[in-house]
Short mmCIF file of N, CA and C in Angstrom, two decimals:
data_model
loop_
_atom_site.label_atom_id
_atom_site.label_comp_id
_atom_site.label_asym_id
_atom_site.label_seq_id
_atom_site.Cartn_x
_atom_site.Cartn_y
_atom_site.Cartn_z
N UNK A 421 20.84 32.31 24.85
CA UNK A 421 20.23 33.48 24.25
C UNK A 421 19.21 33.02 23.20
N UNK A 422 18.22 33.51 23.30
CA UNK A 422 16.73 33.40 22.14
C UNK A 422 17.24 34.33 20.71
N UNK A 423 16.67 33.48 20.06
CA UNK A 423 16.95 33.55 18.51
C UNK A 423 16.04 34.61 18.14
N UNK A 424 14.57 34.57 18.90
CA UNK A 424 13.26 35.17 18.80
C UNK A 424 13.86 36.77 19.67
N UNK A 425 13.29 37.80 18.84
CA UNK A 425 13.47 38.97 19.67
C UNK A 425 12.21 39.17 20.19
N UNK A 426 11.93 40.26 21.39
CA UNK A 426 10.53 40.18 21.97
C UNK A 426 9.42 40.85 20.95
N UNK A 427 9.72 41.27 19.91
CA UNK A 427 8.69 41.55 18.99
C UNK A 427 8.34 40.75 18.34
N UNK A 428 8.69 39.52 17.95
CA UNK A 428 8.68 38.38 17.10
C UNK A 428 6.96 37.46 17.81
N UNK A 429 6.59 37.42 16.95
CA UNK A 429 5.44 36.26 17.30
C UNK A 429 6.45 34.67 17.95
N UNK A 430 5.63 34.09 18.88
CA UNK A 430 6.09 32.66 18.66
C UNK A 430 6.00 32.03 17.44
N UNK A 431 7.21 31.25 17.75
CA UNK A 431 6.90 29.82 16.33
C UNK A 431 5.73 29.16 16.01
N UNK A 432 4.78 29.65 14.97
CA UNK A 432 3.37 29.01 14.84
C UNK A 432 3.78 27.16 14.73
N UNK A 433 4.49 26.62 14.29
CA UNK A 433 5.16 25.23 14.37
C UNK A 433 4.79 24.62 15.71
N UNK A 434 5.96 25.23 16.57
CA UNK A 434 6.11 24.81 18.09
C UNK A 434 4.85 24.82 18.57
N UNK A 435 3.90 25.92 18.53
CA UNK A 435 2.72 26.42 19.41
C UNK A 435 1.37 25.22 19.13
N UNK A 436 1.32 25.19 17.62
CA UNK A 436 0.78 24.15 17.25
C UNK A 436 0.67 22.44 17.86
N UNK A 437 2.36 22.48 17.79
CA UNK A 437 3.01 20.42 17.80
C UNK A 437 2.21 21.22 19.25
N UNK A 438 2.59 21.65 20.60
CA UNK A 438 2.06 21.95 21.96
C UNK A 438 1.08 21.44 21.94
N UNK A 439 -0.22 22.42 21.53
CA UNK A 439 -1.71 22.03 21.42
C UNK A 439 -1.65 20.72 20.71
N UNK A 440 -1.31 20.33 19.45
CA UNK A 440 -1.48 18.92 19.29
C UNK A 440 -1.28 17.55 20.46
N UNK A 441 -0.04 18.00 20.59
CA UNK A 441 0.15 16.75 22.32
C UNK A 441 -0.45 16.67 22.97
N UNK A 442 -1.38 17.89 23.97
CA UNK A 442 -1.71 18.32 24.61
C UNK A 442 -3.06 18.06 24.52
N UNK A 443 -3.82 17.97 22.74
CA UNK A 443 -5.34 17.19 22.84
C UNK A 443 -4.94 15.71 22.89
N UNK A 444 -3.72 15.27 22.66
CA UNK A 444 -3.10 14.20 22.48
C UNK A 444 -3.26 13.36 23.63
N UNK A 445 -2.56 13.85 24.43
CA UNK A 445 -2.49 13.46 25.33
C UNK A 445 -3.87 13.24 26.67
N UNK A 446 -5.07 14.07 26.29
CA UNK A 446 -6.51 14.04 26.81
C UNK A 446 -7.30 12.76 26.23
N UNK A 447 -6.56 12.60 24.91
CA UNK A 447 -7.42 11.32 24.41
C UNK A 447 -7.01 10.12 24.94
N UNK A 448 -5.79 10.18 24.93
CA UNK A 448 -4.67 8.47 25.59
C UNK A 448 -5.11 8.68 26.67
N UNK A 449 -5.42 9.86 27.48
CA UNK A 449 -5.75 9.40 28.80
C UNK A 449 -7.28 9.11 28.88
N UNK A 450 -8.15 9.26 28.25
CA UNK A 450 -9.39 9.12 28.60
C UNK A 450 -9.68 7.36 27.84
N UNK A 451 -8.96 7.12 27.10
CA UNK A 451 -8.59 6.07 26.46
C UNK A 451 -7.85 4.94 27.16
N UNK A 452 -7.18 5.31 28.44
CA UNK A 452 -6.38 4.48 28.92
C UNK A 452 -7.13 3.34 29.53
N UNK A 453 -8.16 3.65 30.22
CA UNK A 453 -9.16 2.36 30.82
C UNK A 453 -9.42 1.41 29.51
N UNK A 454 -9.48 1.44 28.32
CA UNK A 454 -9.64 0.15 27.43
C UNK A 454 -7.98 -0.14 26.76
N UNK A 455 -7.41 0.38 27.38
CA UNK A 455 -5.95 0.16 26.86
C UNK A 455 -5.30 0.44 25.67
N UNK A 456 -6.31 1.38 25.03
CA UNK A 456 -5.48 2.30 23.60
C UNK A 456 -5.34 3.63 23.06
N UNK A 457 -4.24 3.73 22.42
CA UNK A 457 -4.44 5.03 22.29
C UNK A 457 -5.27 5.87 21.33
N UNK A 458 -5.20 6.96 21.22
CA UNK A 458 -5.79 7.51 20.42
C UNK A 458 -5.50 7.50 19.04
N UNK A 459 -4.58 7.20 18.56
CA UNK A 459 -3.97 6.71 17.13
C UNK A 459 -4.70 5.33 16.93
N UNK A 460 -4.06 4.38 17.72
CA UNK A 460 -5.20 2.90 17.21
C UNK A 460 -6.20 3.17 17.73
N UNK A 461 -6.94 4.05 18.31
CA UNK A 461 -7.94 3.72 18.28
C UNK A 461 -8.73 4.43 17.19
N UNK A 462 -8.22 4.93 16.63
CA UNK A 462 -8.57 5.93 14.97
C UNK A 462 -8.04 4.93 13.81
N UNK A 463 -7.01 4.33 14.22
CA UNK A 463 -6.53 3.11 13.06
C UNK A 463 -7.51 2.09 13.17
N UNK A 464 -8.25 1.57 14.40
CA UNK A 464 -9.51 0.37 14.37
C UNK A 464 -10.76 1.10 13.99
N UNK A 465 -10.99 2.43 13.80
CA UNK A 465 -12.23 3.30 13.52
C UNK A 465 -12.16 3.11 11.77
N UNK A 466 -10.85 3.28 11.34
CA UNK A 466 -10.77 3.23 9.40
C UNK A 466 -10.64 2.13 9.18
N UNK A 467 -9.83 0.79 9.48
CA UNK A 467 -10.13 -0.12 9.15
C UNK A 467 -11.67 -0.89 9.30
N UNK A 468 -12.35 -0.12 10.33
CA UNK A 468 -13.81 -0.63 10.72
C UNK A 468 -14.68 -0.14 9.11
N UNK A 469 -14.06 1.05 8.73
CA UNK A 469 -14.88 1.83 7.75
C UNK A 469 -14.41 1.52 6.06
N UNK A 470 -12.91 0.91 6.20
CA UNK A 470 -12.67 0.82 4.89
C UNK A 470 -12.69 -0.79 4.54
N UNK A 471 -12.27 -1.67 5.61
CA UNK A 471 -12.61 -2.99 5.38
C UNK A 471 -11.14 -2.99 5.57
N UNK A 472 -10.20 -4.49 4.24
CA UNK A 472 -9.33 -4.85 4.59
C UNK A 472 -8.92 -3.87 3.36
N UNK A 473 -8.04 -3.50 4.00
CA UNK A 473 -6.91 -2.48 3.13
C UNK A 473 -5.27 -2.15 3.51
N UNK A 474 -4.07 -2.38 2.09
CA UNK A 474 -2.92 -2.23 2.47
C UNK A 474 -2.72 -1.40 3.55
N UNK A 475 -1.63 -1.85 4.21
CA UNK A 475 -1.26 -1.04 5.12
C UNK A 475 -0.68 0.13 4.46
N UNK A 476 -0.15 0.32 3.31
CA UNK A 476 0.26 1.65 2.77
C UNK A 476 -0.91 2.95 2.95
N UNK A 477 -2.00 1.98 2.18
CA UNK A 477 -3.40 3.05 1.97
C UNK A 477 -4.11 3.62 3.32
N UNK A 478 -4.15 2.77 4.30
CA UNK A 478 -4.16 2.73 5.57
C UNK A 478 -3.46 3.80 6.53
N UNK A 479 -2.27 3.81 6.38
CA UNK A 479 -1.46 5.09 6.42
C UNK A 479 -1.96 6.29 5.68
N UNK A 480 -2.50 6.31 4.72
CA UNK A 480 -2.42 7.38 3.96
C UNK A 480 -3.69 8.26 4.48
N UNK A 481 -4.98 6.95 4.64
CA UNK A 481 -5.93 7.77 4.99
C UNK A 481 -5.60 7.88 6.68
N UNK A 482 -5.03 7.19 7.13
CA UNK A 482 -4.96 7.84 8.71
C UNK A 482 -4.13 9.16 9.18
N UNK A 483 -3.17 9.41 8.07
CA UNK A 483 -2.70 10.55 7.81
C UNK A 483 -1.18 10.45 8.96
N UNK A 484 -0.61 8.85 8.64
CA UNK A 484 0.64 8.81 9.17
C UNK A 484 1.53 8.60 8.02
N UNK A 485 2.91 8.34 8.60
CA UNK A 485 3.51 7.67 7.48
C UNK A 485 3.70 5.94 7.91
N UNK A 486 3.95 5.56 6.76
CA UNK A 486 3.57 3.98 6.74
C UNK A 486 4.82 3.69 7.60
N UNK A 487 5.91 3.73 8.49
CA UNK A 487 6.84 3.09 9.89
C UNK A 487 5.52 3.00 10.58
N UNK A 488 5.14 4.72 10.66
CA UNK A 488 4.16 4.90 11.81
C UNK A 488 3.45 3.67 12.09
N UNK A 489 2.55 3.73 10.94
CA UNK A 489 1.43 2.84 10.84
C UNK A 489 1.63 1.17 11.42
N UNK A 490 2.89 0.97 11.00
CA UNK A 490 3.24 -0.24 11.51
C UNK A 490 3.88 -0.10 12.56
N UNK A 491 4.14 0.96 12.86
CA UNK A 491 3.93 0.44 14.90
C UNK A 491 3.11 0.71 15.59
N UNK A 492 1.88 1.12 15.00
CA UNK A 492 0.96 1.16 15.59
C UNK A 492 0.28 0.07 15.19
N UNK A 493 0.31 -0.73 14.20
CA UNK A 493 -0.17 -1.87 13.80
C UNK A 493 0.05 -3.20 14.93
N UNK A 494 1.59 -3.04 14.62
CA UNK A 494 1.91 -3.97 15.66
C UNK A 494 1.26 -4.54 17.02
N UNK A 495 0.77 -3.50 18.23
CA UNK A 495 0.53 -3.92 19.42
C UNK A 495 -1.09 -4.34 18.90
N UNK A 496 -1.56 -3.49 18.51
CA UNK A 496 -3.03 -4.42 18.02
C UNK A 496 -3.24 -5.26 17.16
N UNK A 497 -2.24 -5.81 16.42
CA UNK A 497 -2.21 -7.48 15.92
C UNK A 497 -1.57 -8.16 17.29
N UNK A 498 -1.16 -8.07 18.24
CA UNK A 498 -0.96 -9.06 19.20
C UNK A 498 -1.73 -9.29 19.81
N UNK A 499 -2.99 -7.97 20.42
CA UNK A 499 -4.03 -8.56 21.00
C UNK A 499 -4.88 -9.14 20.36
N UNK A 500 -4.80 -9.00 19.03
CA UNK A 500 -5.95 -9.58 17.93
C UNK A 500 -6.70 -8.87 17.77
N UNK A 501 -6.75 -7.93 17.62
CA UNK A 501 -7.91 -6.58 17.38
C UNK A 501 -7.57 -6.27 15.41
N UNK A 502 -6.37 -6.75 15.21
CA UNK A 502 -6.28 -6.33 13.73
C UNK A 502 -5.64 -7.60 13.52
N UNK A 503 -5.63 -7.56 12.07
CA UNK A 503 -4.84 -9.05 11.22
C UNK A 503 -3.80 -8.91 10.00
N UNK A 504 -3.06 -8.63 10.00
CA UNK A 504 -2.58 -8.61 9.15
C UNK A 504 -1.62 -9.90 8.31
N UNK A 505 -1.89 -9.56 6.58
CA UNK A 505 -1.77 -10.74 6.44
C UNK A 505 -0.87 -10.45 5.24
N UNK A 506 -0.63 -11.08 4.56
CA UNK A 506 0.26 -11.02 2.91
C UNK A 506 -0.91 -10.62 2.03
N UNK A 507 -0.07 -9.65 1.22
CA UNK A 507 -1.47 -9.46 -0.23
C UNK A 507 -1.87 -10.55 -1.48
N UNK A 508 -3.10 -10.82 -1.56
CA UNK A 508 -3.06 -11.83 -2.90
C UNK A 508 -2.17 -11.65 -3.87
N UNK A 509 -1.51 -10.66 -4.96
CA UNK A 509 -1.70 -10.49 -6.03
C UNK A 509 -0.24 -9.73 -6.00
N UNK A 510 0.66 -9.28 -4.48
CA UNK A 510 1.86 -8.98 -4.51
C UNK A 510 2.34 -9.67 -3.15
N UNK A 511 3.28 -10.62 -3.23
CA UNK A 511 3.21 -10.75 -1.63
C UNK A 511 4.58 -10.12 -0.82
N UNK A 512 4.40 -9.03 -1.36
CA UNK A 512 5.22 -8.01 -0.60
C UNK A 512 4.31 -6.65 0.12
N UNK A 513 2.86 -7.14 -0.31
CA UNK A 513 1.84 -5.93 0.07
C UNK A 513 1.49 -6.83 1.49
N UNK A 514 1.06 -5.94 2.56
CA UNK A 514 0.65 -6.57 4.13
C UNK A 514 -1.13 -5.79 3.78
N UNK A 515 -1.89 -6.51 3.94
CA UNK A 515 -3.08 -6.01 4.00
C UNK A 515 -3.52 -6.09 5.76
N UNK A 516 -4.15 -5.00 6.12
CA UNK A 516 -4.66 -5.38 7.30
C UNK A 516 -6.18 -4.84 7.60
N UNK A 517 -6.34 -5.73 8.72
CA UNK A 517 -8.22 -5.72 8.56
C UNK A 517 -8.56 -5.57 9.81
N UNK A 518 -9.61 -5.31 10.59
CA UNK A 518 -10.00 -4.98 11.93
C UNK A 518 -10.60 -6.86 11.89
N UNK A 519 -10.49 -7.13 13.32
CA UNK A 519 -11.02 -8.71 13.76
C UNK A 519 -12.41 -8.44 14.53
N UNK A 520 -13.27 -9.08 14.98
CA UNK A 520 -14.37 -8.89 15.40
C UNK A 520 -13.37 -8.62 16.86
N UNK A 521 -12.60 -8.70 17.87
CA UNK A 521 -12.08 -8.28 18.78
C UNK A 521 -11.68 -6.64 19.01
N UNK A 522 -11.27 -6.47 17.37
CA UNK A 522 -11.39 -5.22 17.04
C UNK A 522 -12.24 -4.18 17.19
N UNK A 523 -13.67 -4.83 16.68
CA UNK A 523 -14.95 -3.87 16.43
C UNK A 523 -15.19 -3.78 18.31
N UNK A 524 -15.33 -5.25 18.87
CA UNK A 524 -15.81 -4.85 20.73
C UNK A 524 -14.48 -3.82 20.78
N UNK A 525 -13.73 -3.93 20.71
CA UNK A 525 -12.49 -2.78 21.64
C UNK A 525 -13.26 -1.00 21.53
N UNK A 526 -13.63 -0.83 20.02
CA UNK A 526 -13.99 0.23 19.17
C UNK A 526 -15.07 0.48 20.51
N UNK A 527 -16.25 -0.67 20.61
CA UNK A 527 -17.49 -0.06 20.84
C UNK A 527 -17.49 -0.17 22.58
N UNK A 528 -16.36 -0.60 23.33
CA UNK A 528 -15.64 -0.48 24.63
C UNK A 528 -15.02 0.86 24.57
N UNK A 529 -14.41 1.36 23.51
CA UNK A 529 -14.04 2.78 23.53
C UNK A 529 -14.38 3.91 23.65
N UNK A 530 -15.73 3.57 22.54
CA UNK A 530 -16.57 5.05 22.50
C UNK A 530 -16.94 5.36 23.10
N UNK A 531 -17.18 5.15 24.28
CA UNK A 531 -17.71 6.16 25.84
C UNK A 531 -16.84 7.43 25.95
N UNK A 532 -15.76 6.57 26.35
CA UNK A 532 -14.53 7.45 26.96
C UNK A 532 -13.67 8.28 25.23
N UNK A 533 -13.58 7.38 24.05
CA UNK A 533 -13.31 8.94 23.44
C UNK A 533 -14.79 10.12 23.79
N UNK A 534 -15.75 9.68 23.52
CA UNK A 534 -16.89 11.00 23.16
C UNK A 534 -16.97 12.00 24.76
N UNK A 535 -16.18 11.25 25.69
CA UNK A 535 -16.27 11.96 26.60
C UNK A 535 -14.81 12.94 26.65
N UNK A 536 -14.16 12.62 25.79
CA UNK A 536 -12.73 12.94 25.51
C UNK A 536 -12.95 14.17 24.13
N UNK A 537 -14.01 14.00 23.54
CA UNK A 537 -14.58 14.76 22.51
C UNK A 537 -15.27 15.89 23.26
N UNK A 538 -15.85 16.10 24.08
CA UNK A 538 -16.69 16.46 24.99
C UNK A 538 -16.05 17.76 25.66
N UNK A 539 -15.09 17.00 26.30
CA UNK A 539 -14.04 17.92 26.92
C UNK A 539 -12.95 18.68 25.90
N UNK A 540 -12.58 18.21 25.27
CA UNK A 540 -11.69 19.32 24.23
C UNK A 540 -12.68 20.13 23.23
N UNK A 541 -13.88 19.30 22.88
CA UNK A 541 -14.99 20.36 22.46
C UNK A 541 -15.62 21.48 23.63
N UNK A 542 -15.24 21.35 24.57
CA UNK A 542 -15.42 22.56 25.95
C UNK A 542 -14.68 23.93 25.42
N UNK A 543 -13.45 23.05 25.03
CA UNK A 543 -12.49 24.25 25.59
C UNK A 543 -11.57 24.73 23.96
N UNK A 544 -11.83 23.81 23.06
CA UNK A 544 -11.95 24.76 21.36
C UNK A 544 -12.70 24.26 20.66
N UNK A 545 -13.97 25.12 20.30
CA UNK A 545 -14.74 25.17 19.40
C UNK A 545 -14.37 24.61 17.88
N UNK A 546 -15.36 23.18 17.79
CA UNK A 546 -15.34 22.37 17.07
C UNK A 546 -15.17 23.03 15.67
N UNK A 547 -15.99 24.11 15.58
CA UNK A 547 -15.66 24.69 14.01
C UNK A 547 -14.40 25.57 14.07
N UNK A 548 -13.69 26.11 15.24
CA UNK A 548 -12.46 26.19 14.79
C UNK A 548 -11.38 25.65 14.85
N UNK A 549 -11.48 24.49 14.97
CA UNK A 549 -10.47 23.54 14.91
C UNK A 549 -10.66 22.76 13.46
N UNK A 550 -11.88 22.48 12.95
CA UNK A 550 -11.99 22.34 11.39
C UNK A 550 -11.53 23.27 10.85
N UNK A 551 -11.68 24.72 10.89
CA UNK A 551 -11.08 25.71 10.18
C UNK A 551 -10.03 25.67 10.15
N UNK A 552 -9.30 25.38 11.28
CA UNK A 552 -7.65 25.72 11.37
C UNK A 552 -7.01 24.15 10.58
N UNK A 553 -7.87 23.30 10.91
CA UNK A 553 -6.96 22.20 10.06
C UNK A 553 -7.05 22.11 8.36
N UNK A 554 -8.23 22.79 8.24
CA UNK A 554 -8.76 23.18 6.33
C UNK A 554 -7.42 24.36 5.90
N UNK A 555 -7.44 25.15 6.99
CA UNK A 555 -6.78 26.44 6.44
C UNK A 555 -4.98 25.57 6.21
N UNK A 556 -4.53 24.77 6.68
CA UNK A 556 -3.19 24.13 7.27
C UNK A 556 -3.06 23.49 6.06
N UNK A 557 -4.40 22.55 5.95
CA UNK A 557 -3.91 21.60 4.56
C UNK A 557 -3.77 22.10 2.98
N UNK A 558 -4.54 23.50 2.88
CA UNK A 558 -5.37 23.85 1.87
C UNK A 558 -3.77 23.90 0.83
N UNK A 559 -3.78 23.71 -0.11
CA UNK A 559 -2.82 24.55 -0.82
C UNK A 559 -1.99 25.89 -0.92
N UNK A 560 -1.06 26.19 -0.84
CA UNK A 560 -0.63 27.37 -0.74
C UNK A 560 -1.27 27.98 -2.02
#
């Protein structure tokens, strides 16, 4: 038996995580011919842009939490696309940096995300999907 009576809106939560997977899942696949997903391949896009930076901060601006980050870290320090290393000045900090293997993967990528951009920009309008993620974060 449903918790929801038929007057009840759906769970804006559920309906949301859906559509999230669901562009989710258009990017990993359009992504799959260079072998990454759409998370590293947004984790080799900020490290391309911020340089070498903790993996904490790294997380923060990629907007995971730092486990995340390090398993997504992981498979692209094995191919060598990222480096991660000990911090100077704490060596309990992991700094990590994009490798020049890194930057070719990025510029092997961008075909197939912008064609992956392309297609979910078809089918929701780019300014309302900024809106809806401004309106989500904004402060109550």
């Amino acid at each position: 038996m449903s918790d929801e009576s038929p007057s009840e809106a759906p769970c804006t939560c559920m309906t949301l995580r859906r559509a999230a997977r669901a562009v989710t899942s258009a990017y990993d696949a359009a992504l799959e011919p260079v072998g990454l997903r759409v998370t590293q391949f947004s984790v080799l896009r900020t490290l391309k842009r911020l340089g070498a930076v903790p993996v904490t901060r790294l997380a923060l601006e990629a907007a995971l939490d730092r486990s995340t980050m390090g398993r997504n870290l992981d498979p692209l320090e094995r191919r060598g696309l990222v480096q991660v290393t000990v911090g100077a000045s704490d060596q309990r900090e992991r700094v990590a940096q994009i490798t020049p293997a890194g930057r070719a993967a990025i510029e092997a990528a961008l075909p197939y995300w912008r064609a992956a951009q392309a297609e979910i920009a078809a089918r929701i309008e780019p300014a309302l999907a900024g809106a809806l993620a401004a309106a989500v974060q904004a402060p109550p």
